[in-house]
Coordinates of C-alpha atoms and ligand atoms in Angstrom, one line a residue:
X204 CA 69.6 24.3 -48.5
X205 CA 66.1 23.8 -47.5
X206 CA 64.1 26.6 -48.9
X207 CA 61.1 26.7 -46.2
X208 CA 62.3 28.6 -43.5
X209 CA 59.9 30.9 -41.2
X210 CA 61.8 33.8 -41.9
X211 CA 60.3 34.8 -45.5
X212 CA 58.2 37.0 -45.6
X213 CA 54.7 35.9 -46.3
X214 CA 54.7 36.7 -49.8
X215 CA 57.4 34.5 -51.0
X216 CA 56.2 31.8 -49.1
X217 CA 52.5 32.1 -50.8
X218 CA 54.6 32.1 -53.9
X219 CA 56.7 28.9 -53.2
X220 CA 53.7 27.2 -52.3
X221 CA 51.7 28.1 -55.2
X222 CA 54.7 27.1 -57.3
X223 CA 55.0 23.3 -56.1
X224 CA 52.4 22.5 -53.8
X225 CA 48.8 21.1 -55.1
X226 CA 46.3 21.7 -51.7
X227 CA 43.6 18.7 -51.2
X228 CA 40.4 19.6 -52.0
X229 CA 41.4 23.1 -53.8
X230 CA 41.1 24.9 -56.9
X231 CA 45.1 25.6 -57.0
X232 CA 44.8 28.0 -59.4
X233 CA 42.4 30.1 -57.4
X234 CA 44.4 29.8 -54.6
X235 CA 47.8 30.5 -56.3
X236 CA 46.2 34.2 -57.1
X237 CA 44.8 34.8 -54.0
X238 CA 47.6 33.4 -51.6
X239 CA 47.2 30.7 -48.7
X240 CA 46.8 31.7 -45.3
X241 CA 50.0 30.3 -43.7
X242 CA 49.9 29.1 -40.3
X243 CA 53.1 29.0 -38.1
X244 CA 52.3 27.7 -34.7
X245 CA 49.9 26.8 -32.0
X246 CA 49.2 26.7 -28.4
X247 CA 45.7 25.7 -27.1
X248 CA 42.9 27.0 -29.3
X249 CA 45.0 29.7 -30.6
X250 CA 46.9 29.6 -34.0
X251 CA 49.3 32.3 -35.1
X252 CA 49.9 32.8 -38.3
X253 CA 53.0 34.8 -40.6
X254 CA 51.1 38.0 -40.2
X255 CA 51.3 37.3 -36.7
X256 CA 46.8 36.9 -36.2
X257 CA 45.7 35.0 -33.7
X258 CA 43.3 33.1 -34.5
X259 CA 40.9 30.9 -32.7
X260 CA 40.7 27.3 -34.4
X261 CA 37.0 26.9 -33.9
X262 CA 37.9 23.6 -35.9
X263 CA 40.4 22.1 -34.1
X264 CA 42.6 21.7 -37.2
X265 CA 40.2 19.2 -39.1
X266 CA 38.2 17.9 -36.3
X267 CA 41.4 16.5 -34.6
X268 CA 43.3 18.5 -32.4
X269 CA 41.1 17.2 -29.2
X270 CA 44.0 18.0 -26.3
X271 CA 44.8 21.6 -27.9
X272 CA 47.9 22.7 -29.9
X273 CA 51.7 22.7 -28.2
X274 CA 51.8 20.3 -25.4
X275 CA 55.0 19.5 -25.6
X276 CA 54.4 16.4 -23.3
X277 CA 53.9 14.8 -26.9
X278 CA 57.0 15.9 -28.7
X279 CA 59.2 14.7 -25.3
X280 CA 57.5 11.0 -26.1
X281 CA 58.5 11.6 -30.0
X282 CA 61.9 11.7 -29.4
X283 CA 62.2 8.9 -27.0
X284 CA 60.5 6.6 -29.2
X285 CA 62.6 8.1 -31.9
X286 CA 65.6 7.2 -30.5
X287 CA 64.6 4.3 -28.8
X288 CA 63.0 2.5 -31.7
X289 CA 62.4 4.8 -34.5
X290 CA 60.4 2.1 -36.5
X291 CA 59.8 -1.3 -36.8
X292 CA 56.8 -3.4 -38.7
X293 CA 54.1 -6.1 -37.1
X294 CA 53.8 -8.2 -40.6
X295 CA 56.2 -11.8 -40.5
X296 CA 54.9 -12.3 -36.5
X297 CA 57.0 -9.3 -35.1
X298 CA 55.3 -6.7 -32.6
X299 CA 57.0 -3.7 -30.6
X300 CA 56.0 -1.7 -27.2
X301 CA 54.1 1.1 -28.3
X302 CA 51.7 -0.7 -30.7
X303 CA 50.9 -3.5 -28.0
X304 CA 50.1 -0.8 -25.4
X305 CA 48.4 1.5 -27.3
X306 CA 46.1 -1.3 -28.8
X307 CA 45.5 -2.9 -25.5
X308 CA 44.7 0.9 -24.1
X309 CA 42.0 1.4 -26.8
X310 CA 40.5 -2.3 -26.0
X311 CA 40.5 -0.3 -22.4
X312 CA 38.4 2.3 -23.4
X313 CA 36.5 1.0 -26.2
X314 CA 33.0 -0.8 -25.8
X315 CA 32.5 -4.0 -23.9
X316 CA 33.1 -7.1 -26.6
X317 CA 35.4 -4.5 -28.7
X318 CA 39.2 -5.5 -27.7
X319 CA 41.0 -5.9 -31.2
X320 CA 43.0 -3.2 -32.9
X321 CA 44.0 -3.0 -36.3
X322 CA 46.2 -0.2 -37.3
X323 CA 46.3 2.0 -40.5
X324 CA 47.8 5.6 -41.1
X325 CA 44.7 7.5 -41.4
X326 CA 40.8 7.1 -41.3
X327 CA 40.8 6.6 -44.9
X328 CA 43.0 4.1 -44.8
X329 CA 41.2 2.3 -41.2
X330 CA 37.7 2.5 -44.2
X331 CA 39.7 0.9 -46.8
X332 CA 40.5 -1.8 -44.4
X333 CA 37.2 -1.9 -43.3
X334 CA 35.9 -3.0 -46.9
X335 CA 38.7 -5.8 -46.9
X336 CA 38.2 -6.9 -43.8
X337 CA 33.9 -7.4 -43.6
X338 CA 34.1 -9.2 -47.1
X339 CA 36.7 -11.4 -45.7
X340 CA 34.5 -12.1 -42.6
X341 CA 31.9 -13.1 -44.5
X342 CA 34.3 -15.5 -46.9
X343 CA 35.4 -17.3 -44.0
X344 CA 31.7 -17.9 -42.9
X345 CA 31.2 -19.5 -46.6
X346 CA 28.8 -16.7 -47.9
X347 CA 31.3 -15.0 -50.1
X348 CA 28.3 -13.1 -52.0
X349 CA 27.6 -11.1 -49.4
X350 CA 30.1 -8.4 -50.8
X351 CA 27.8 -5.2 -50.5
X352 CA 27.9 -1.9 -48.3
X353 CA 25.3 -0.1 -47.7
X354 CA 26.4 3.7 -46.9
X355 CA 24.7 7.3 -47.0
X356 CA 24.5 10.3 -49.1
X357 CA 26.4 12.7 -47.9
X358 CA 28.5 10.5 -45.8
X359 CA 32.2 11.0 -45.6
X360 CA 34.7 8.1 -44.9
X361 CA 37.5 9.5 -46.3
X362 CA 39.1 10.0 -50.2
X363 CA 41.2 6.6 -51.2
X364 CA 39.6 4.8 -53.5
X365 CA 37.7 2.7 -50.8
X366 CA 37.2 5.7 -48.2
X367 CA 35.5 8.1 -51.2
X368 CA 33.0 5.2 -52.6
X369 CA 32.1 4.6 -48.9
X370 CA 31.3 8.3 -48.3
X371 CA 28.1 9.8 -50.4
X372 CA 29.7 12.5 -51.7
X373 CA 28.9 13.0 -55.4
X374 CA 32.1 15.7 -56.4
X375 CA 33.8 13.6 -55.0
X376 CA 33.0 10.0 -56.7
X377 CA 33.1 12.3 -59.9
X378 CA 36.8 12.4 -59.7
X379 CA 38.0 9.5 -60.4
X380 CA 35.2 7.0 -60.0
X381 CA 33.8 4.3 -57.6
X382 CA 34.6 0.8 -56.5
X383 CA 31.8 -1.5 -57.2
X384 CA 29.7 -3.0 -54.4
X385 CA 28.7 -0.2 -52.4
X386 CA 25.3 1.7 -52.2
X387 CA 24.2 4.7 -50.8
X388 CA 20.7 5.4 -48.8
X389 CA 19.7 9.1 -47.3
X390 CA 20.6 10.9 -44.8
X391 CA 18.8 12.1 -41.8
X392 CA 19.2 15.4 -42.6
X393 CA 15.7 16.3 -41.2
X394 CA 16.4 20.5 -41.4
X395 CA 17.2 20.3 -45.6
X396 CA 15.1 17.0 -46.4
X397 CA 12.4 16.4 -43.2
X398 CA 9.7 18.5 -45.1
X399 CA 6.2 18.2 -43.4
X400 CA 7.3 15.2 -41.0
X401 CA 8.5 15.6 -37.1
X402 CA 12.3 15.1 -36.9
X403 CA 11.5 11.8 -34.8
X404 CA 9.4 10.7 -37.6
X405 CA 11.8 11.9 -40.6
X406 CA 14.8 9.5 -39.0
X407 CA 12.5 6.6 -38.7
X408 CA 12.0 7.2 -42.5
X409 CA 15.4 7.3 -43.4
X410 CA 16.4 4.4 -41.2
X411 CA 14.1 2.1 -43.1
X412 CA 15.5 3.0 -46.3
X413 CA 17.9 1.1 -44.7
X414 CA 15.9 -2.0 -44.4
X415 CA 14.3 -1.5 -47.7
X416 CA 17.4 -1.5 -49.3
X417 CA 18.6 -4.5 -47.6
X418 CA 15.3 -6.1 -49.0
X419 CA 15.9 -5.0 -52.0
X420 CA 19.6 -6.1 -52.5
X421 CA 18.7 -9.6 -51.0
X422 CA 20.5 -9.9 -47.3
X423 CA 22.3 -12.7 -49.5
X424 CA 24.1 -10.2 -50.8
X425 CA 25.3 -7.3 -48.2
X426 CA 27.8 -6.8 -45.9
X427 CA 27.6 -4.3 -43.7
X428 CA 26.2 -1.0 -43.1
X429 CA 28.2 1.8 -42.6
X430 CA 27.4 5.5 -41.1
X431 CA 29.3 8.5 -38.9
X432 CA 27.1 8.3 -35.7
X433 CA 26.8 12.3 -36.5
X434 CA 27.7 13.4 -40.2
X435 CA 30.4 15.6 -39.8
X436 CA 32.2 16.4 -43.2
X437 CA 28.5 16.8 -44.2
X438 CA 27.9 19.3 -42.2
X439 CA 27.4 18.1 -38.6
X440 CA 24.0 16.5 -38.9
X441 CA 23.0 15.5 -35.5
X442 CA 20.4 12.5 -36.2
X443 CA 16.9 12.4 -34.7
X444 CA 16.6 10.4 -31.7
X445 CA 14.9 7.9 -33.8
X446 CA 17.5 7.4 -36.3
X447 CA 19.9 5.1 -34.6
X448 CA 17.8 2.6 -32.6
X449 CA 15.9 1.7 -35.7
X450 CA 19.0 1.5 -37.7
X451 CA 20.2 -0.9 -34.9
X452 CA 16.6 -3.1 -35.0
X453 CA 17.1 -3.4 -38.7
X454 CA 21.2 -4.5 -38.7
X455 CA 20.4 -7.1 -35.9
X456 CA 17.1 -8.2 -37.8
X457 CA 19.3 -8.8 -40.8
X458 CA 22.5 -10.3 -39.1
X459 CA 25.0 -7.7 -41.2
X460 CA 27.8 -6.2 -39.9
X461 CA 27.8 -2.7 -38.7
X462 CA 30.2 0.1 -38.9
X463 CA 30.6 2.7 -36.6
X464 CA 33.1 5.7 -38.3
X465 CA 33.9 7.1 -35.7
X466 CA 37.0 9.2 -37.2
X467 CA 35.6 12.6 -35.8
X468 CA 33.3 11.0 -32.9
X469 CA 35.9 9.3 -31.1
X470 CA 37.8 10.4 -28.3
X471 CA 36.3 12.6 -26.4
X472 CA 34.3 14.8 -29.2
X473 CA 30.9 14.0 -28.5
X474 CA 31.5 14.2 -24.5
X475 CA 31.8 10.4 -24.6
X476 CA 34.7 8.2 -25.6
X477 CA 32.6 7.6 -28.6
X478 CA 29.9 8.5 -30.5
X479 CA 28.5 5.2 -30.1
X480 CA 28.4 5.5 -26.5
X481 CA 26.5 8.7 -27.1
X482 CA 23.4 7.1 -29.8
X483 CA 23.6 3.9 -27.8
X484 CA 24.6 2.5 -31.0
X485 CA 26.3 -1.0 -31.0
X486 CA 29.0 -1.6 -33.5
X487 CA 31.0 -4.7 -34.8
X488 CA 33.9 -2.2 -36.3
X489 CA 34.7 1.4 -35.4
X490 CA 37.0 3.4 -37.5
X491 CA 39.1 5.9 -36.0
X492 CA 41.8 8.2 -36.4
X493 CA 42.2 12.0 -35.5
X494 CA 41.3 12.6 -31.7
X495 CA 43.5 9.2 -31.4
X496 CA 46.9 11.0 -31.6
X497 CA 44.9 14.3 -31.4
X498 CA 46.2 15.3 -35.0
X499 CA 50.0 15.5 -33.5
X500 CA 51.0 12.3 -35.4
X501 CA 49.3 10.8 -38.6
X502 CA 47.6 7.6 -37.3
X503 CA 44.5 5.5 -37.6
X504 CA 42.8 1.7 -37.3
X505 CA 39.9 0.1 -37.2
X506 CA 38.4 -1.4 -33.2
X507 CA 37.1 -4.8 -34.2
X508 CA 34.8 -6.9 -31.8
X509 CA 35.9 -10.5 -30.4
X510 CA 33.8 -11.9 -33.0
X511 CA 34.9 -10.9 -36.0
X512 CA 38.5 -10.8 -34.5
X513 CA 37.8 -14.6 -33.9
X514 CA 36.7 -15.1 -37.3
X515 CA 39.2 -13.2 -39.3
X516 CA 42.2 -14.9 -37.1
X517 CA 41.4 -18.3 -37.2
X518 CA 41.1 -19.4 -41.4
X519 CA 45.0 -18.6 -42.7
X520 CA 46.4 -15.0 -43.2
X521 CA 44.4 -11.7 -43.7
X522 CA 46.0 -10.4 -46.8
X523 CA 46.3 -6.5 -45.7
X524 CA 48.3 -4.5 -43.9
X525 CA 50.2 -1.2 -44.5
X526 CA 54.0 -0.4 -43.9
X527 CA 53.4 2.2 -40.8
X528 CA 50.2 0.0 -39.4
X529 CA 51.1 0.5 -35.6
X530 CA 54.1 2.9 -36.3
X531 CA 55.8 3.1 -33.2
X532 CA 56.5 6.7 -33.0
X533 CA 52.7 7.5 -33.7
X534 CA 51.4 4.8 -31.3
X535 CA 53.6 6.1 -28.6
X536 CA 52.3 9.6 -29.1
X537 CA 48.8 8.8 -29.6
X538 CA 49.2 6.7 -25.9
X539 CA 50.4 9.9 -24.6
X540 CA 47.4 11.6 -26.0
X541 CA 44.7 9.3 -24.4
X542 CA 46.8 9.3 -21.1
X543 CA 46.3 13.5 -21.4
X544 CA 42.7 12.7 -22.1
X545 CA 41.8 10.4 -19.6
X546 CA 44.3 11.7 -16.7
X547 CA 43.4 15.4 -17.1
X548 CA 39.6 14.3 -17.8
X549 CA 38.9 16.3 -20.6
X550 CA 36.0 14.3 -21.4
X551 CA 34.2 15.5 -18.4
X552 CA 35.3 19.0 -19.3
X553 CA 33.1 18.6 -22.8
X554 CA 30.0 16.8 -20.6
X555 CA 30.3 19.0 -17.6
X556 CA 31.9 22.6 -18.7
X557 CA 32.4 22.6 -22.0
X558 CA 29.1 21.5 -23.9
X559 CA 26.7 23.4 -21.3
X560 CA 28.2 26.8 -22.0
X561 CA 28.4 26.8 -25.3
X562 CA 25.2 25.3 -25.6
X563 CA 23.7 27.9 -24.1
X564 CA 25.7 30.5 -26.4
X565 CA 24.6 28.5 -29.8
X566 CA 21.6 27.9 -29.2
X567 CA 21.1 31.5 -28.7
X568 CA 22.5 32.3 -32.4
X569 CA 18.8 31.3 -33.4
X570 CA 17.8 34.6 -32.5
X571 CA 20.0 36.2 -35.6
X572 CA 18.1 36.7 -38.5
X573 CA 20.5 34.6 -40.6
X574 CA 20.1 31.7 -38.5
X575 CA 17.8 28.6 -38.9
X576 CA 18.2 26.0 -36.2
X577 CA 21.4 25.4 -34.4
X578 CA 22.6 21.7 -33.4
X579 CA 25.0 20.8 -30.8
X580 CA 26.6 17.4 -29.5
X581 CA 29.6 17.4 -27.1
X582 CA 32.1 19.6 -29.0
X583 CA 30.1 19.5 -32.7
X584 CA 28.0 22.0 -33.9
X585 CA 26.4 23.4 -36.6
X586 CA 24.1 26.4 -37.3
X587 CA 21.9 26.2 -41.1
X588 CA 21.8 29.7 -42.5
X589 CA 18.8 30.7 -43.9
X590 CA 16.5 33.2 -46.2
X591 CA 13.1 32.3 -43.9
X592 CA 13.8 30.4 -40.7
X593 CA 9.9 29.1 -40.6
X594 CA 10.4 27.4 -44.0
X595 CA 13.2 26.7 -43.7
X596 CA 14.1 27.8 -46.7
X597 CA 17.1 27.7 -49.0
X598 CA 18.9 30.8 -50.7
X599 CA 18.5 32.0 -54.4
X600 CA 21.8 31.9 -54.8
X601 CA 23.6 28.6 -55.6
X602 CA 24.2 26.3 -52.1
X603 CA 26.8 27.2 -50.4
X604 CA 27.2 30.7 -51.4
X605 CA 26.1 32.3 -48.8
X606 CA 28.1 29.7 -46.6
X607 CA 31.0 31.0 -48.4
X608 CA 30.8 34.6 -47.6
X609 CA 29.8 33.9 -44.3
X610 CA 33.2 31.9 -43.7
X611 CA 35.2 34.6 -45.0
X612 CA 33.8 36.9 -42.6
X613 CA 35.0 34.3 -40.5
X614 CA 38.3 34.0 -41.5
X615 CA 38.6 38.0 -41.9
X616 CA 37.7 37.8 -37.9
X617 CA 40.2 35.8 -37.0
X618 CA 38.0 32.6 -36.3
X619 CA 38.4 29.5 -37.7
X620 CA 34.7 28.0 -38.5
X621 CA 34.0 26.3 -41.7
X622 CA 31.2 26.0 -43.7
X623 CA 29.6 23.4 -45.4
X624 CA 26.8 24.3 -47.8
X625 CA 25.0 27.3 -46.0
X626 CA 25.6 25.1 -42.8
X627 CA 28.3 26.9 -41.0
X628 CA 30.3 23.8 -38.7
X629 CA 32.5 24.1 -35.5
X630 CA 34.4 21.1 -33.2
X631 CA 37.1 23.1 -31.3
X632 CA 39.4 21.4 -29.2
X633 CA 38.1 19.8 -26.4
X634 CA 40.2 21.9 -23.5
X635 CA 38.5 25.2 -25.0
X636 CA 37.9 27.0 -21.7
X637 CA 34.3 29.4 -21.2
X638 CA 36.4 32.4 -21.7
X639 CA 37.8 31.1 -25.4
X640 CA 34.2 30.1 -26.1
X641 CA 32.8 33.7 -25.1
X642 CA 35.5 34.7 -27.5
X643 CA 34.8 32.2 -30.1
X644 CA 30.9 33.5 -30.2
X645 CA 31.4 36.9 -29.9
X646 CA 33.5 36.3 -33.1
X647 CA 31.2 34.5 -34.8
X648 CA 28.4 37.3 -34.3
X649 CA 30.1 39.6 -35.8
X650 CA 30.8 37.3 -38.9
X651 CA 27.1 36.9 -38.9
X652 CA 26.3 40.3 -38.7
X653 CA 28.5 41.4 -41.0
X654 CA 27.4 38.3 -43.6
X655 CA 23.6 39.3 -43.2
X656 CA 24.8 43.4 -43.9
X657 CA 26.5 42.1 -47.1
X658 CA 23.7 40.0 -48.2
X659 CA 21.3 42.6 -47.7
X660 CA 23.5 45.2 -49.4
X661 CA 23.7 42.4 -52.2
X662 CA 19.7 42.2 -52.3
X663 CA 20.8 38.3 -51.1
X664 CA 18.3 37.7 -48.6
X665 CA 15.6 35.5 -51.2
X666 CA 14.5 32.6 -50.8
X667 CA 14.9 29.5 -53.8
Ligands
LIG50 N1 35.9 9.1 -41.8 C1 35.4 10.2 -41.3 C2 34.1 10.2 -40.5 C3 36.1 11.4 -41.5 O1 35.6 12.6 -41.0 C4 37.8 10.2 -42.6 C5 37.1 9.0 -42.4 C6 39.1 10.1 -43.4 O2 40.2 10.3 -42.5 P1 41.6 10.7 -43.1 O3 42.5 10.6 -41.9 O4 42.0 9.8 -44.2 O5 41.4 12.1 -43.7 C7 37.3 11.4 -42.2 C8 38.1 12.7 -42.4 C9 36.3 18.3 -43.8 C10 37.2 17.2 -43.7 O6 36.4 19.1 -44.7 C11 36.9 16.1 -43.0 C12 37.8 15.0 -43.0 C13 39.0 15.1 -43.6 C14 39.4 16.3 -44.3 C15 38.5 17.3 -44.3 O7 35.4 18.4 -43.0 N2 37.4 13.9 -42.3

């Protein structure tokens, strides 16, 4: 008999699970003594778990659950694609129904110039395509050496082998290494890096460290350039306004091929289809993932431009491919998604509703002692906690300490908002009415306040 049912009692469950299964991106040791929150269902913003908490998701799961939890619209589509064709591949020249619509639906949507789809399971999977697919381009154009990607420190494009060298994550390239070819620039994190300079002047600074880099390489010799249009693993870093038009000068000086990652940015999140709409930023190759099915089945691809669709299709076979590229099931559900997207326009919700009432509300959370600057796009936020707001300092205590403790508050409250570093992160889903977001802030408050008490109680509040 199958073990997991949902009528153990929380306990036992926290016991299975620390008995046979290894979290991603945990210490399972630590968590096997403390116990795992178990979640058991969902319906809008609002999670319930074991203990029978509500909790608001301030996170939309991880940064996917655009439409909300438990519209069963989406499990009525599952079932008929289930039973109507549970699976078939698109390798050996075959195709079905779901993955044709669902790729011409996204050449719909997608940028003028950007009509081709190729499908993965994930956005780590779309990046590792990604790498294939840009070297292959430039093969076929008969400059094979131009093999390098340039990327950013503290990017994240995912944790294959391919998505975790693309992403500028150092714990993470310690486990397990790094694929040759691909180099890292910095990020226009103007609040922890920007010093003395003006944001607008600290983002054309790190955009030439594009160039320089490209200069430095030989333009012989590189790819493509890839970036998040807003960092979000990294903590939601919202560019300067500089940052991306001067990234764009310098890819179209060079000819290279540009990336767009627009796993978390796409669909909706940044109160545009995409994040690119949003920076004006002109990509060959978007990766997405996430807000595409809206997290209720795994699936992900890469939006190609004619272009390098041309090129690719035209010079023999592209050697890549993945059993479940286009899986039927997924695709059907993930059409259902953008048809709940487009049809109840929830990406007017975020421009018109959404983003301007919460706005107001973060932005006002600069006011707490605790808080530096707070940062908004669409449905992404992030606030930087800080020591001394005018210098912007960082804490004594190691980094993300304090960011720790201040999501445990969090979590104690009944309100799902991450941190990253001492930057505390949110991206609920995109229907989140004004009410949930009154809720969502009051929340958040108290976390704060009861973060700063600690801290202070802790003698806490010192500066590096
Ligand atoms: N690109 C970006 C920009 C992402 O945010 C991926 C690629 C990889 O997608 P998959 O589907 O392979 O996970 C992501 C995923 C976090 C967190 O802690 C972020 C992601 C995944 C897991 C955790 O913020 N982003």
């Amino acid at each position: 008999m199958n073990k997991i049912t949902n009528h153990m009692p929380t306990a036992e469950l926290q016991a299975l699970d620390a008995a046979h299964h290894m979290h991603p991106f945990t210490e399972n040791a630590a968590l096997a003594k403390k116990g795992a929150r178990i979640m058991k269902s969902a319906k809008g913003v609002w999670l319930t778990d074991t203990e029978g908490h509500k909790i608001i998701d301030g996170m939309a799961g991880l940064w996917c659950v655009n439409i909300g939890y438990g519209r069963t619209e989406m499990g009525d589509v599952a079932k008929r694609q289930m039973d109507e064709l549970a699976y078939y591949n698109t390798f050996f020249q075959t195709s079905h129904i779901p993955a044709i619509a669902l790729a011409a639906k996204i050449a719909e949507l997608a940028p003028e110039g950007m009509n081709h789809v190729f499908f993965a399971g994930s956005g780590s999977e779309a990046n590792d395509t990604n790498i294939r697919m840009v070297r292959r381009y430039w093969d076929i154009k008969g400059q094979s050496e131009k093999r390098i990607i340039i990327a950013r420190t503290n990017g994240y494009h995912g944790s294959t082998m391919g998505g975790g060298s693309l992403g500028g994550m150092a714990g993470i390239h310690a486990h397990g290494g790094k694929i040759a070819g691909i180099v890292h620039i910095g990020e226009p994190n103007w609040w922890e890096q920007g010093g003395d300079l003006t944001p607008e002047d600290f983002g054309l600074l790190r955009a030439r460290e594009l160039e320089a880099k490209i200069l430095e390489l030989g333009v012989e010799n590189v790819a493509a350039f890839i970036g998040e249009p807003v960092q979000g693993a990294g903590g939601v870093i919202i560019p300067p306004s500089t940052y991306w038009p001067e990234i764009q000068r310098i890819v179209d000086k060079y000819g290279i091929l540009l990336i767009a990652d627009e796993v978390i940015t796409g669909f909706g999140r940044t109160g545009n289809w995409f994040g690119s709409q949003t920076f004006g930023i002109k990509p060959h190759i978007m990766t997405i993932a996430k807000g595409l099915s809206s997290g209720y089945q795994p699936i992900g691809g890469s939006i190609v431009c004619d272009e390098v669709a041309e090129v690719l299709g035209s010079h023999g076979d592209f050697n890549h491919g993945y059993t479940y590229s286009g899986h039927p099931v997924a695709a059907a559900v993930a059409l259902e998604n953008l048809r709940i997207l487009q049809e109840e326009h929830v990406i007017e919700h975020v421009q018109n509703v959404a983003n301007p009432y919460l706005w107001k509300l973060w932005k006002g959370l600069e006011e707490h002692p605790l808080v530096g600057e707070a940062k908004l796009v669409g449905l992404m936020g992030s606030i930087a906690l800080t020591p001394d707001k005018a210098k912007r300092a960082k804490f004594a205590a190691e980094t993300g300490t304090v960011g720790y403790r201040c999501r445990e508050r969090c979590f104690a409250n009944n309100l799902i908002m991450r941190h990253v570093g001492d930057r505390m992160i949110i991206s609920p889903p995109l229907v989140i009415t004004p009410d949930e977001i009154d809720i969502l802030i009051s929340r958040a408050t108290a976390s704060l306040n009861e973060c700063y008490a600690g801290l202070k109680a802790d003698g806490m509040l010192v500066s590096a």
